[in-house]
Coordinates of C-alpha atoms and ligand atoms in Angstrom, one line a residue:
X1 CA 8.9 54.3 64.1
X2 CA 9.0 50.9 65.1
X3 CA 6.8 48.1 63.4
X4 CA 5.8 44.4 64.3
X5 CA 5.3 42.5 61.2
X6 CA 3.7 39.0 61.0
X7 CA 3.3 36.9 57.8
X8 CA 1.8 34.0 57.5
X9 CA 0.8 33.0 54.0
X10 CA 2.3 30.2 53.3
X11 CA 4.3 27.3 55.4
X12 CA 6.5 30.2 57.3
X13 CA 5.0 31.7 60.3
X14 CA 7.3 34.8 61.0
X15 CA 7.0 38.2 63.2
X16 CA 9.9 41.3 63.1
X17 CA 10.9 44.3 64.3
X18 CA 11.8 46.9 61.9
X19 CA 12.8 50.5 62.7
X20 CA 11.9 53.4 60.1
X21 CA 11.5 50.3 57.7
X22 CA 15.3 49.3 57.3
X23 CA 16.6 48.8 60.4
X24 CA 16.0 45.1 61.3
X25 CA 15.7 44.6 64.7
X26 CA 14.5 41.0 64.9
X27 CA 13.4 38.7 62.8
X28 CA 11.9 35.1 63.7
X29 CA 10.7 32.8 61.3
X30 CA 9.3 29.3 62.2
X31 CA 9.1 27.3 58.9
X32 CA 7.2 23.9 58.4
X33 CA 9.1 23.1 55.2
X34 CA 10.0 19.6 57.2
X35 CA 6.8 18.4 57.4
X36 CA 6.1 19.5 53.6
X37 CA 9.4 17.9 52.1
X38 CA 7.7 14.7 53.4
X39 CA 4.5 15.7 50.9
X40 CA 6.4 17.1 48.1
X41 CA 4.9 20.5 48.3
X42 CA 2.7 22.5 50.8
X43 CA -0.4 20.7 52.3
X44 CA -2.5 23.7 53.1
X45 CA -4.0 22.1 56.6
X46 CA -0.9 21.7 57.4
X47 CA 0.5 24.9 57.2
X48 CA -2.2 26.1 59.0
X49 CA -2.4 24.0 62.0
X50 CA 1.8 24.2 62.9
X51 CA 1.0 28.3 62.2
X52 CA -1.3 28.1 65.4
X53 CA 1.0 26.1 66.9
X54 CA 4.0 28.4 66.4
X55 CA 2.6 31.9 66.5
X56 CA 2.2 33.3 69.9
X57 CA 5.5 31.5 70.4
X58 CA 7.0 33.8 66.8
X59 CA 5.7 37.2 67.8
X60 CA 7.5 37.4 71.8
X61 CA 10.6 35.9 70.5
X62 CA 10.6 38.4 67.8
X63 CA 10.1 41.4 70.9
X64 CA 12.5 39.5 72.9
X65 CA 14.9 39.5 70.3
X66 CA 14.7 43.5 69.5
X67 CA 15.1 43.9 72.6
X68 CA 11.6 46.0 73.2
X69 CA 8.1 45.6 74.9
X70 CA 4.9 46.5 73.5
X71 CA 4.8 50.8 74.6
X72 CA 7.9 50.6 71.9
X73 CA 6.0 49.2 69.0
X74 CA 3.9 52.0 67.0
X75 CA 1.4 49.5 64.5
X76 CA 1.2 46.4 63.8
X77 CA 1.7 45.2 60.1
X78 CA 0.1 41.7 58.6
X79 CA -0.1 39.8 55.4
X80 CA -3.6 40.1 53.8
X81 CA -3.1 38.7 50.5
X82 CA -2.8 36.7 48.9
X83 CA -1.6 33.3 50.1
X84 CA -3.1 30.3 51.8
X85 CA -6.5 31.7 52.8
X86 CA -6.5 29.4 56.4
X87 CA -2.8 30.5 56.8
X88 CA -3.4 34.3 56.9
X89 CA -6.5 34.0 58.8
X90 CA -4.0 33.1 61.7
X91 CA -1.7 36.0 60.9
X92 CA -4.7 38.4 60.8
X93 CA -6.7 37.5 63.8
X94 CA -3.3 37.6 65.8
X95 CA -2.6 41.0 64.2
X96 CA -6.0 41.7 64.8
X97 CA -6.1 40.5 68.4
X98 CA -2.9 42.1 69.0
X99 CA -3.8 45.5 67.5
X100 CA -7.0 45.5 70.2
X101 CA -5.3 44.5 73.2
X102 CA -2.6 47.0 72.8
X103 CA -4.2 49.5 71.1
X104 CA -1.8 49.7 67.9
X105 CA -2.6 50.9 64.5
X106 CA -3.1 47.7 62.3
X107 CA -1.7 47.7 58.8
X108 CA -2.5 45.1 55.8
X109 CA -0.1 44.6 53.7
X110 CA 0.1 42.8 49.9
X111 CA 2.4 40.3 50.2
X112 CA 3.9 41.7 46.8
X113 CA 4.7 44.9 48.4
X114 CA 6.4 42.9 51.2
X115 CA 8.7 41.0 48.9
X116 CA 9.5 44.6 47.0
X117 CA 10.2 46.3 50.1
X118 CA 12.3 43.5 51.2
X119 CA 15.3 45.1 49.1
X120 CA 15.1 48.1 51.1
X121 CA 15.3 46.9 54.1
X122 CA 19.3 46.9 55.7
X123 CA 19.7 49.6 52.7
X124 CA 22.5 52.1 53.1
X125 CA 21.5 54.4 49.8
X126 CA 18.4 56.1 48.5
X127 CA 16.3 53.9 46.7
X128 CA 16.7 55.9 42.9
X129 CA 13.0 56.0 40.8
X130 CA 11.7 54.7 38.7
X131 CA 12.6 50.8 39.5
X132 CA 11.9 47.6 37.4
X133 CA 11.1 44.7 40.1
X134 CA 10.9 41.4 39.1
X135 CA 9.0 40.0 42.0
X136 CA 9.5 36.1 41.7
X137 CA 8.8 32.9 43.8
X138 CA 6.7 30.1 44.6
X139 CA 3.2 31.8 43.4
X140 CA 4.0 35.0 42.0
X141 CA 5.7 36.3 39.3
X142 CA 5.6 39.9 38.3
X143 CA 7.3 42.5 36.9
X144 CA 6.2 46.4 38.5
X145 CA 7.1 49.1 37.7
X146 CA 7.7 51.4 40.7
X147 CA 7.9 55.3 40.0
X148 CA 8.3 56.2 43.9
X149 CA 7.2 54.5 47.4
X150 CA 4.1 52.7 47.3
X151 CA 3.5 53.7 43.3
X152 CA 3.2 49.8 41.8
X153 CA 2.4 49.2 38.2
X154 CA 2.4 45.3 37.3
X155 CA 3.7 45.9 33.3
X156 CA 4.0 41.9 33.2
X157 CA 2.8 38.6 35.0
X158 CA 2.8 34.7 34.4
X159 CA -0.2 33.3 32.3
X160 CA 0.0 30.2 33.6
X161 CA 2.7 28.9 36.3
X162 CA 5.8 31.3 38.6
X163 CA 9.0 30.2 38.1
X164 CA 9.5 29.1 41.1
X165 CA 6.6 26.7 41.2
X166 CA 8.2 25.1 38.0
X167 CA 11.4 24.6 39.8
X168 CA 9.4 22.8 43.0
X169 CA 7.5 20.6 40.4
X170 CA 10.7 19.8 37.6
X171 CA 12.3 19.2 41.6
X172 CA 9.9 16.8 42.4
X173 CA 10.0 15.2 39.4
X174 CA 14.1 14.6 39.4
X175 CA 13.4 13.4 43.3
X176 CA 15.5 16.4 44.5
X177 CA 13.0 17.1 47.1
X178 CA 11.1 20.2 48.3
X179 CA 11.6 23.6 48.0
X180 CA 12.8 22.6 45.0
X181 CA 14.9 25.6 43.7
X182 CA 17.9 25.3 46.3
X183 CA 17.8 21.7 45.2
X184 CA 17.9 22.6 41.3
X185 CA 20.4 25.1 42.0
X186 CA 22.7 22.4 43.9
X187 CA 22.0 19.9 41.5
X188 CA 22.9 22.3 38.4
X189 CA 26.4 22.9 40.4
X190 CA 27.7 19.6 39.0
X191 CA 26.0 19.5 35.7
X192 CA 26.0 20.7 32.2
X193 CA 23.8 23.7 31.5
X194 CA 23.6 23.0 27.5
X195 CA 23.2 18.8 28.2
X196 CA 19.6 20.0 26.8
X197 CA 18.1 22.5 25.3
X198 CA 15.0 23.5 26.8
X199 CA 12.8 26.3 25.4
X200 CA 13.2 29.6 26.3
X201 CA 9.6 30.7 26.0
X202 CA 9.6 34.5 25.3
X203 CA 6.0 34.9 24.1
X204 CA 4.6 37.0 20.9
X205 CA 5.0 40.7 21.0
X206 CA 1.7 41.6 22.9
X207 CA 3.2 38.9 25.8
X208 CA 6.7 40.3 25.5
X209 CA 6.4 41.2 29.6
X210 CA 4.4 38.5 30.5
X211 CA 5.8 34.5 31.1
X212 CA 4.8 31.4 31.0
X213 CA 6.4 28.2 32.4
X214 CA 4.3 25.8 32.0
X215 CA 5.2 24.7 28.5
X216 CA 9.2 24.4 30.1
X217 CA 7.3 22.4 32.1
X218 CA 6.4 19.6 30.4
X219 CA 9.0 20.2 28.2
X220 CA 11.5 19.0 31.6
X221 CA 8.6 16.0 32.4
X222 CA 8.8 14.5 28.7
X223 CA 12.8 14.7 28.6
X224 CA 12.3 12.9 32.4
X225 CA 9.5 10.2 32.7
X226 CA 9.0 10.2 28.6
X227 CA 5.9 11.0 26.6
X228 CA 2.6 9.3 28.4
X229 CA 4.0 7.9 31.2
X230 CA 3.4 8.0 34.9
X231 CA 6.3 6.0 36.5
X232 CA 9.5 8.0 38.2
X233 CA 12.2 6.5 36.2
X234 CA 15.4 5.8 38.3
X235 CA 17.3 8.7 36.4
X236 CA 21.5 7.9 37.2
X237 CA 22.6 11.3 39.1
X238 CA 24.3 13.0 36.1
X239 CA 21.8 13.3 33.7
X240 CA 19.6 14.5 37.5
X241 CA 22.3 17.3 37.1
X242 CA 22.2 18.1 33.9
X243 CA 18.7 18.4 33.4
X244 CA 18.8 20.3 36.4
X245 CA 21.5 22.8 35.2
X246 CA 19.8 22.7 31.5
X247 CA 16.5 23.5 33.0
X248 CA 17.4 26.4 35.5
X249 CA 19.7 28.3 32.3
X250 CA 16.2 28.3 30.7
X251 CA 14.5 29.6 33.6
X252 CA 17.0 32.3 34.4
X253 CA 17.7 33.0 30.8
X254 CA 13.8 34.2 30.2
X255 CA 13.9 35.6 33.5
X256 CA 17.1 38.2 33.2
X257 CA 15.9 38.7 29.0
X258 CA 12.5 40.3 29.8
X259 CA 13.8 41.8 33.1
X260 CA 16.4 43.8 30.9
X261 CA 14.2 44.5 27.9
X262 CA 11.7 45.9 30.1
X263 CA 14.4 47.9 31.8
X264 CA 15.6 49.6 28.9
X265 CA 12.0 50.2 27.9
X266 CA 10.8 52.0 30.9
X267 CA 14.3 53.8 31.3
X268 CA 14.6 52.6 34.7
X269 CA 17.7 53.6 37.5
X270 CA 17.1 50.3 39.3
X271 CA 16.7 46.4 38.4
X272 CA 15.3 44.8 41.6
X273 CA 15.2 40.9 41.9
X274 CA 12.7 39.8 44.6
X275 CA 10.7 37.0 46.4
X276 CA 12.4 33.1 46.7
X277 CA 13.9 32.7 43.2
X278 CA 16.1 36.2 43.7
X279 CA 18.0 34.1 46.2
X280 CA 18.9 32.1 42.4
X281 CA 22.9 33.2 42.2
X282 CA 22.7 32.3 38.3
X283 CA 19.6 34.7 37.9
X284 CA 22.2 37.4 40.2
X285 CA 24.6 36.8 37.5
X286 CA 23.1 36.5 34.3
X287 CA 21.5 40.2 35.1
X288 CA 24.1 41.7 36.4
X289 CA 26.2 40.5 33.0
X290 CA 23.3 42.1 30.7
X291 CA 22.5 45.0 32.5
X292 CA 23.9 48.4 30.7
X293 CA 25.6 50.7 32.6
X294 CA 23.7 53.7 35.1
X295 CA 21.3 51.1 36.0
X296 CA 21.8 49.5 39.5
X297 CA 21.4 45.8 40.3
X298 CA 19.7 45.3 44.0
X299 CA 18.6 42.1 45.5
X300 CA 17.9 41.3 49.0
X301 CA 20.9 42.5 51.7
X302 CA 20.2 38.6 53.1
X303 CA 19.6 35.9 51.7
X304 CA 16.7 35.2 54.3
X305 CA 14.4 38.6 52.6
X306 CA 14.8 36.5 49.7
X307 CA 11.9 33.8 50.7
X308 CA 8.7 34.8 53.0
X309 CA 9.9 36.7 56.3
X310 CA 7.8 39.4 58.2
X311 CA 10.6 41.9 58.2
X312 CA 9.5 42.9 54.8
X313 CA 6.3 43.2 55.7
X314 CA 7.0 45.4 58.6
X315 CA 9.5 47.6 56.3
X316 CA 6.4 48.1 54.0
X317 CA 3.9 48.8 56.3
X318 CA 6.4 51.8 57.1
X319 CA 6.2 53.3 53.2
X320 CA 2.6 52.5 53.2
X321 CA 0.3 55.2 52.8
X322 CA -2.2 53.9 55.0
X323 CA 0.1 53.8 57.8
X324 CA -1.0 57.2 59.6
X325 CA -4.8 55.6 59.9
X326 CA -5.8 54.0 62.6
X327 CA -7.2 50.8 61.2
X328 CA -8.5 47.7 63.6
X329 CA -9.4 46.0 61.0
X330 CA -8.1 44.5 57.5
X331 CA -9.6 45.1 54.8
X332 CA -11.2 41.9 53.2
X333 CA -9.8 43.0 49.6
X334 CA -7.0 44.8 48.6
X335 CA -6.9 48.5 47.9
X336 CA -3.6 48.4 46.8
X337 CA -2.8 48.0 42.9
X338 CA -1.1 45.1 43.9
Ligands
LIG401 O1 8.9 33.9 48.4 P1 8.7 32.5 48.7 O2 9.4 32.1 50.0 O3 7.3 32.0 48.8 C1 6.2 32.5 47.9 O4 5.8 33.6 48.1 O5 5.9 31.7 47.0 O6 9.4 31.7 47.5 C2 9.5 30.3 47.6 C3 10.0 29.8 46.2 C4 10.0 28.3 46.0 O7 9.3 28.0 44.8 C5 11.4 27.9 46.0 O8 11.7 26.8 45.2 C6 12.0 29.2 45.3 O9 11.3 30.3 45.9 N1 13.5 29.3 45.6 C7 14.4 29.3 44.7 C8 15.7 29.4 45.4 N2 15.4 29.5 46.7 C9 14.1 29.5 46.8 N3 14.4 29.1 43.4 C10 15.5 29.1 42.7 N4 16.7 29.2 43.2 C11 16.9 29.3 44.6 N5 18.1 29.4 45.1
LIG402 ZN1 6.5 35.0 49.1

Protein backbone atom coordinates (compact mmCIF):
# COMPACT_ATOMS: atom_id res chain seq x y z
CA UNK A 1 0.00 0.00 0.00
CA UNK A 2 1.38 3.08 -1.03
CA UNK A 3 0.75 6.47 0.93
CA UNK A 4 1.24 10.30 0.19
CA UNK A 5 1.94 12.09 3.37
CA UNK A 6 1.90 15.89 3.77
CA UNK A 7 2.77 17.85 6.91
CA UNK A 8 2.66 21.09 7.45
CA UNK A 9 2.45 22.22 11.02
CA UNK A 10 5.11 24.18 11.58
CA UNK A 11 7.85 26.10 9.24
CA UNK A 12 8.38 22.65 7.01
CA UNK A 13 6.17 22.04 4.24
CA UNK A 14 6.88 18.29 3.27
CA UNK A 15 4.98 15.45 1.15
CA UNK A 16 6.35 11.49 0.84
CA UNK A 17 5.92 8.32 -0.44
CA UNK A 18 5.88 5.54 1.81
CA UNK A 19 5.23 1.89 0.88
CA UNK A 20 3.59 -0.55 3.58
CA UNK A 21 4.70 2.28 6.03
CA UNK A 22 8.58 1.62 5.99
CA UNK A 23 9.66 1.76 2.76
CA UNK A 24 10.55 5.43 1.85
CA UNK A 25 10.07 6.18 -1.41
CA UNK A 26 10.46 9.92 -1.53
CA UNK A 27 10.60 12.43 0.78
CA UNK A 28 10.58 16.30 0.03
CA UNK A 29 10.75 18.74 2.56
CA UNK A 30 10.84 22.59 1.82
CA UNK A 31 11.79 24.36 5.12
CA UNK A 32 11.50 28.15 5.87
CA UNK A 33 13.97 27.94 8.80
CA UNK A 34 15.96 30.86 6.70
CA UNK A 35 13.52 33.26 6.90
CA UNK A 36 12.91 32.43 10.80
CA UNK A 37 16.65 32.50 11.85
CA UNK A 38 16.30 36.12 10.76
CA UNK A 39 13.29 36.33 13.59
CA UNK A 40 14.72 34.20 16.16
CA UNK A 41 12.01 31.68 16.19
CA UNK A 42 8.84 30.86 13.98
CA UNK A 43 6.62 33.83 12.82
CA UNK A 44 3.43 31.99 12.35
CA UNK A 45 2.29 34.25 9.03
CA UNK A 46 5.23 33.41 7.89
CA UNK A 47 5.16 29.95 7.93
CA UNK A 48 2.01 29.97 6.47
CA UNK A 49 2.39 32.11 3.52
CA UNK A 50 6.01 30.32 2.08
CA UNK A 51 3.63 26.84 2.91
CA UNK A 52 1.33 28.09 -0.05
CA UNK A 53 4.07 29.08 -1.84
CA UNK A 54 5.85 25.76 -1.68
CA UNK A 55 3.20 23.10 -1.56
CA UNK A 56 1.84 22.16 -4.96
CA UNK A 57 5.52 22.57 -5.82
CA UNK A 58 6.35 19.61 -2.45
CA UNK A 59 3.62 17.10 -3.31
CA UNK A 60 4.80 16.40 -7.46
CA UNK A 61 8.35 16.44 -6.57
CA UNK A 62 7.60 14.02 -3.88
CA UNK A 63 5.54 11.66 -6.93
CA UNK A 64 8.27 12.51 -9.13
CA UNK A 65 10.77 11.47 -6.85
CA UNK A 66 9.10 7.81 -6.04
CA UNK A 67 8.86 7.42 -9.22
CA UNK A 68 4.81 6.99 -9.32
CA UNK A 69 1.58 8.80 -10.57
CA UNK A 70 -1.53 9.25 -8.85
CA UNK A 71 -3.46 5.38 -9.89
CA UNK A 72 -0.24 4.24 -7.63
CA UNK A 73 -1.11 6.11 -4.51
CA UNK A 74 -3.92 4.24 -2.27
CA UNK A 75 -4.83 7.46 0.54
CA UNK A 76 -3.66 10.36 1.30
CA UNK A 77 -2.33 11.05 4.85
CA UNK A 78 -2.23 14.78 6.55
CA UNK A 79 -1.27 16.43 9.71
CA UNK A 80 -4.37 17.59 11.78
CA UNK A 81 -2.94 18.45 15.01
CA UNK A 82 -1.64 20.08 16.57
CA UNK A 83 0.59 22.72 15.17
CA UNK A 84 0.31 26.14 13.71
CA UNK A 85 -3.49 26.30 13.10
CA UNK A 86 -2.92 28.65 9.54
CA UNK A 87 -0.03 26.12 8.65
CA UNK A 88 -2.13 22.91 8.62
CA UNK A 89 -5.05 24.48 7.21
CA UNK A 90 -2.74 24.53 4.03
CA UNK A 91 -1.73 20.82 4.46
CA UNK A 92 -5.44 19.89 5.00
CA UNK A 93 -7.21 21.61 2.23
CA UNK A 94 -4.42 20.34 -0.17
CA UNK A 95 -5.03 16.85 1.34
CA UNK A 96 -8.47 17.60 1.15
CA UNK A 97 -8.44 18.91 -2.44
CA UNK A 98 -6.25 16.15 -3.44
CA UNK A 99 -8.27 13.37 -1.76
CA UNK A 100 -11.47 14.79 -4.13
CA UNK A 101 -9.87 15.15 -7.25
CA UNK A 102 -8.46 11.76 -7.21
CA UNK A 103 -10.70 10.09 -5.26
CA UNK A 104 -8.25 8.76 -2.45
CA UNK A 105 -9.11 7.81 1.05
CA UNK A 106 -7.94 10.83 3.27
CA UNK A 107 -6.30 10.09 6.61
CA UNK A 108 -5.68 12.60 9.62
CA UNK A 109 -3.02 12.01 11.46
CA UNK A 110 -1.67 13.35 15.22
CA UNK A 111 1.40 14.73 14.61
CA UNK A 112 2.58 12.67 17.81
CA UNK A 113 1.85 9.54 16.11
CA UNK A 114 3.84 10.79 13.14
CA UNK A 115 7.00 11.51 15.11
CA UNK A 116 6.41 7.77 16.92
CA UNK A 117 6.07 6.12 13.74
CA UNK A 118 8.94 7.91 12.37
CA UNK A 119 11.25 5.03 14.14
CA UNK A 120 9.65 2.48 12.15
CA UNK A 121 9.95 3.72 9.13
CA UNK A 122 13.41 2.09 7.09
CA UNK A 123 13.00 -0.68 10.00
CA UNK A 124 14.42 -4.01 9.20
CA UNK A 125 13.05 -5.90 12.66
CA UNK A 126 9.62 -6.23 14.29
CA UNK A 127 8.82 -3.48 16.38
CA UNK A 128 8.79 -5.69 20.03
CA UNK A 129 5.67 -4.35 22.63
CA UNK A 130 5.23 -2.75 24.88
CA UNK A 131 7.60 0.42 23.99
CA UNK A 132 8.50 3.60 26.15
CA UNK A 133 8.68 6.69 23.57
CA UNK A 134 9.97 9.73 24.58
CA UNK A 135 8.46 11.94 21.95
CA UNK A 136 10.50 15.28 22.13
CA UNK A 137 11.00 18.57 20.16
CA UNK A 138 10.11 22.02 19.63
CA UNK A 139 6.35 21.86 21.30
CA UNK A 140 5.98 18.46 22.55
CA UNK A 141 7.23 16.51 25.03
CA UNK A 142 5.79 13.20 26.02
CA UNK A 143 6.47 10.02 27.18
CA UNK A 144 3.69 6.99 25.70
CA UNK A 145 3.46 4.15 26.46
CA UNK A 146 2.73 1.98 23.42
CA UNK A 147 1.45 -1.69 24.01
CA UNK A 148 0.96 -2.43 20.15
CA UNK A 149 0.24 -0.30 16.79
CA UNK A 150 -1.80 2.57 17.25
CA UNK A 151 -2.24 1.70 21.34
CA UNK A 152 -0.83 5.30 22.88
CA UNK A 153 -0.83 5.97 26.52
CA UNK A 154 0.83 9.54 27.45
CA UNK A 155 2.23 8.23 31.20
CA UNK A 156 4.11 11.76 31.28
CA UNK A 157 4.16 15.33 29.59
CA UNK A 158 5.83 18.93 30.21
CA UNK A 159 3.96 21.22 32.65
CA UNK A 160 5.22 24.13 31.39
CA UNK A 161 7.95 24.29 28.34
CA UNK A 162 9.44 21.02 25.68
CA UNK A 163 12.85 20.68 25.77
CA UNK A 164 13.41 21.66 22.72
CA UNK A 165 11.81 25.00 23.00
CA UNK A 166 14.28 25.63 25.97
CA UNK A 167 17.15 24.94 23.76
CA UNK A 168 15.72 27.49 20.85
CA UNK A 169 15.18 30.13 23.71
CA UNK A 170 18.76 29.45 26.04
CA UNK A 171 19.98 29.55 21.91
CA UNK A 172 18.66 32.80 21.44
CA UNK A 173 19.74 34.08 24.34
CA UNK A 174 23.73 32.95 23.89
CA UNK A 175 23.13 34.49 20.11
CA UNK A 176 23.67 31.01 18.61
CA UNK A 177 20.80 31.45 16.32
CA UNK A 178 17.72 29.44 15.38
CA UNK A 179 16.77 26.17 15.60
CA UNK A 180 18.65 26.42 18.46
CA UNK A 181 19.52 22.78 19.52
CA UNK A 182 21.98 21.92 16.57
CA UNK A 183 23.51 25.24 17.66
CA UNK A 184 23.68 24.22 21.47
CA UNK A 185 24.84 20.91 20.47
CA UNK A 186 27.85 22.55 18.28
CA UNK A 187 28.51 25.02 20.80
CA UNK A 188 28.63 22.25 23.78
CA UNK A 189 31.37 20.40 21.34
CA UNK A 190 34.00 22.81 22.61
CA UNK A 191 32.89 23.49 26.06
CA UNK A 192 32.89 22.18 29.52
CA UNK A 193 29.64 20.29 30.49
CA UNK A 194 30.23 20.77 34.51
CA UNK A 195 31.57 24.80 33.87
CA UNK A 196 27.91 25.15 35.65
CA UNK A 197 25.69 23.39 37.41
CA UNK A 198 22.34 23.79 36.27
CA UNK A 199 19.35 22.10 37.95
CA UNK A 200 18.24 18.96 37.01
CA UNK A 201 14.59 19.37 37.71
CA UNK A 202 13.10 15.85 38.44
CA UNK A 203 9.86 16.86 40.06
CA UNK A 204 8.11 15.37 43.40
CA UNK A 205 6.96 11.85 43.27
CA UNK A 206 3.33 12.46 41.79
CA UNK A 207 5.50 14.40 38.75
CA UNK A 208 8.07 11.76 38.59
CA UNK A 209 6.99 11.22 34.57
CA UNK A 210 6.14 14.56 33.96
CA UNK A 211 9.04 17.73 33.14
CA UNK A 212 9.43 20.89 33.38
CA UNK A 213 12.02 23.24 31.71
CA UNK A 214 11.09 26.27 32.43
CA UNK A 215 12.78 26.76 35.76
CA UNK A 216 16.30 25.47 33.70
CA UNK A 217 15.24 28.15 31.91
CA UNK A 218 15.74 30.96 33.77
CA UNK A 219 18.15 29.33 35.61
CA UNK A 220 20.46 29.57 31.88
CA UNK A 221 18.91 33.51 31.50
CA UNK A 222 20.17 34.66 35.18
CA UNK A 223 23.70 32.85 34.71
CA UNK A 224 23.57 34.82 31.00
CA UNK A 225 22.15 38.46 31.10
CA UNK A 226 22.09 38.46 35.25
CA UNK A 227 19.21 38.93 37.55
CA UNK A 228 16.68 41.89 36.20
CA UNK A 229 18.28 42.74 33.22
CA UNK A 230 17.24 43.08 29.66
CA UNK A 231 20.46 43.75 27.69
CA UNK A 232 22.35 40.75 25.59
CA UNK A 233 25.69 40.89 27.31
CA UNK A 234 28.64 40.38 24.83
CA UNK A 235 29.35 36.83 26.45
CA UNK A 236 33.45 35.91 25.16
CA UNK A 237 32.84 32.44 23.14
CA UNK A 238 33.99 30.03 25.90
CA UNK A 239 31.84 30.70 28.56
CA UNK A 240 28.94 30.74 25.11
CA UNK A 241 30.28 27.01 25.13
CA UNK A 242 30.25 26.16 28.27
CA UNK A 243 26.99 27.24 29.29
CA UNK A 244 25.97 25.66 26.26
CA UNK A 245 27.52 22.27 27.09
CA UNK A 246 26.45 22.86 30.99
CA UNK A 247 23.02 23.52 29.88
CA UNK A 248 22.35 20.58 27.28
CA UNK A 249 24.00 17.82 30.19
CA UNK A 250 21.02 19.14 32.19
CA UNK A 251 18.66 18.74 29.60
CA UNK A 252 19.67 15.29 28.49
CA UNK A 253 20.46 14.18 31.94
CA UNK A 254 16.47 14.68 33.08
CA UNK A 255 15.63 13.55 29.77
CA UNK A 256 17.53 9.84 29.67
CA UNK A 257 16.68 9.64 33.92
CA UNK A 258 12.90 9.57 33.62
CA UNK A 259 13.03 7.86 30.17
CA UNK A 260 14.87 4.89 32.02
CA UNK A 261 12.93 5.03 35.27
CA UNK A 262 9.85 4.88 33.39
CA UNK A 263 11.31 2.02 31.36
CA UNK A 264 12.02 -0.19 34.11
CA UNK A 265 8.62 0.63 35.54
CA UNK A 266 6.43 -0.35 32.71
CA UNK A 267 8.84 -3.32 31.84
CA UNK A 268 9.21 -2.19 28.43
CA UNK A 269 11.30 -4.29 25.29
CA UNK A 270 11.84 -0.88 23.63
CA UNK A 271 13.21 2.79 24.51
CA UNK A 272 12.20 4.97 21.50
CA UNK A 273 13.72 8.62 21.21
CA UNK A 274 11.61 10.78 18.92
CA UNK A 275 10.70 14.24 17.39
CA UNK A 276 13.81 17.05 16.86
CA UNK A 277 15.72 16.62 20.17
CA UNK A 278 16.26 12.64 19.31
CA UNK A 279 18.52 13.86 16.64
CA UNK A 280 20.57 15.13 20.28
CA UNK A 281 23.78 12.53 20.01
CA UNK A 282 24.41 13.26 23.85
CA UNK A 283 20.68 12.23 24.70
CA UNK A 284 21.64 8.87 22.04
CA UNK A 285 24.36 8.34 24.44
CA UNK A 286 23.52 8.98 27.76
CA UNK A 287 20.48 6.37 27.23
CA UNK A 288 22.09 3.95 25.59
CA UNK A 289 24.89 4.08 28.71
CA UNK A 290 21.87 3.67 31.37
CA UNK A 291 19.67 1.40 29.67
CA UNK A 292 19.76 -2.29 31.24
CA UNK A 293 20.16 -5.07 29.19
CA UNK A 294 16.95 -6.89 26.94
CA UNK A 295 15.77 -3.54 26.37
CA UNK A 296 16.44 -2.08 22.83
CA UNK A 297 17.51 1.51 22.07
CA UNK A 298 15.77 2.88 18.63
CA UNK A 299 15.92 6.29 17.23
CA UNK A 300 15.19 7.44 13.83
CA UNK A 301 17.08 5.37 10.80
CA UNK A 302 17.89 9.19 9.47
CA UNK A 303 18.58 11.89 11.03
CA UNK A 304 15.93 13.81 8.75
CA UNK A 305 12.70 11.58 10.77
CA UNK A 306 14.26 13.16 13.60
CA UNK A 307 12.61 16.83 12.89
CA UNK A 308 9.09 17.35 11.05
CA UNK A 309 8.92 15.28 7.62
CA UNK A 310 5.78 13.75 6.04
CA UNK A 311 7.33 10.38 5.66
CA UNK A 312 6.24 9.72 9.15
CA UNK A 313 3.15 10.83 8.70
CA UNK A 314 2.53 8.66 5.68
CA UNK A 315 4.15 5.54 7.65
CA UNK A 316 1.43 6.20 10.36
CA UNK A 317 -1.35 6.70 8.38
CA UNK A 318 -0.41 3.00 7.26
CA UNK A 319 -0.82 1.48 11.15
CA UNK A 320 -3.70 3.65 11.63
CA UNK A 321 -6.88 2.08 12.29
CA UNK A 322 -8.81 4.43 10.46
CA UNK A 323 -7.05 3.70 7.35
CA UNK A 324 -9.58 1.19 5.68
CA UNK A 325 -12.47 4.13 5.91
CA UNK A 326 -12.98 6.17 3.30
CA UNK A 327 -12.86 9.62 4.87
CA UNK A 328 -12.97 13.05 2.67
CA UNK A 329 -12.85 14.90 5.37
CA UNK A 330 -10.64 15.51 8.65
CA UNK A 331 -11.96 15.51 11.56
CA UNK A 332 -11.92 18.90 13.29
CA UNK A 333 -10.68 17.23 16.75
CA UNK A 334 -8.78 14.42 17.40
CA UNK A 335 -10.14 10.89 18.04
CA UNK A 336 -7.01 9.58 18.70
CA UNK A 337 -5.61 9.40 22.49
CA UNK A 338 -2.99 11.44 21.25
O1 LIG B 1 10.08 17.85 15.62
P1 LIG B 1 10.51 19.22 15.27
O2 LIG B 1 11.10 19.44 13.89
O3 LIG B 1 9.35 20.26 15.39
C1 LIG B 1 8.35 20.23 16.38
O4 LIG B 1 7.45 19.37 16.26
O5 LIG B 1 8.47 21.05 17.31
O6 LIG B 1 11.56 19.66 16.38
C2 LIG B 1 12.24 20.87 16.34
C3 LIG B 1 13.01 21.03 17.64
C4 LIG B 1 13.62 22.42 17.79
O7 LIG B 1 13.29 22.92 19.08
C5 LIG B 1 15.12 22.14 17.66
O8 LIG B 1 15.91 23.05 18.39
C6 LIG B 1 15.22 20.74 18.22
O9 LIG B 1 14.07 20.08 17.73
N1 LIG B 1 16.43 20.03 17.75
C7 LIG B 1 17.44 19.63 18.57
C8 LIG B 1 18.44 19.06 17.74
N2 LIG B 1 17.99 19.12 16.45
C9 LIG B 1 16.76 19.72 16.49
N3 LIG B 1 17.58 19.74 19.91
C10 LIG B 1 18.73 19.26 20.45
N4 LIG B 1 19.72 18.72 19.73
C11 LIG B 1 19.64 18.59 18.39
N5 LIG B 1 20.65 18.05 17.69
ZN1 LIG C 1 7.36 17.84 15.15
Amino acid sequence: MRILGIETSCDETAAAVVEDGVKVMSNVIASSVDLHAKTGGVVPEVAAREHIRQITPVVDHALMEAKVSWDDIDAIAVTHAPGLVASLLIGINTAQTLAYIHKKPLIPIHHIAGHIYANFLEREKAPEFPILILTVSGGHNELVLMKGHYDFEVIGETLDDAAGEAFDKVARLLGLGFPGGPAIAKAAERGNPKAINFPRPMLDKDNRFNFSFSGLKTAARTRIIGEGQDNYPDLQDDMVNDIAASFQAAVTDVLSDKLINAAEEFDVKEVHLAGGVSANQLLRQKTSEKLGDGIRLVYPKNLIYCTDNAAMVAGAAYFCPQKDGDFRKVEAHSQLPL
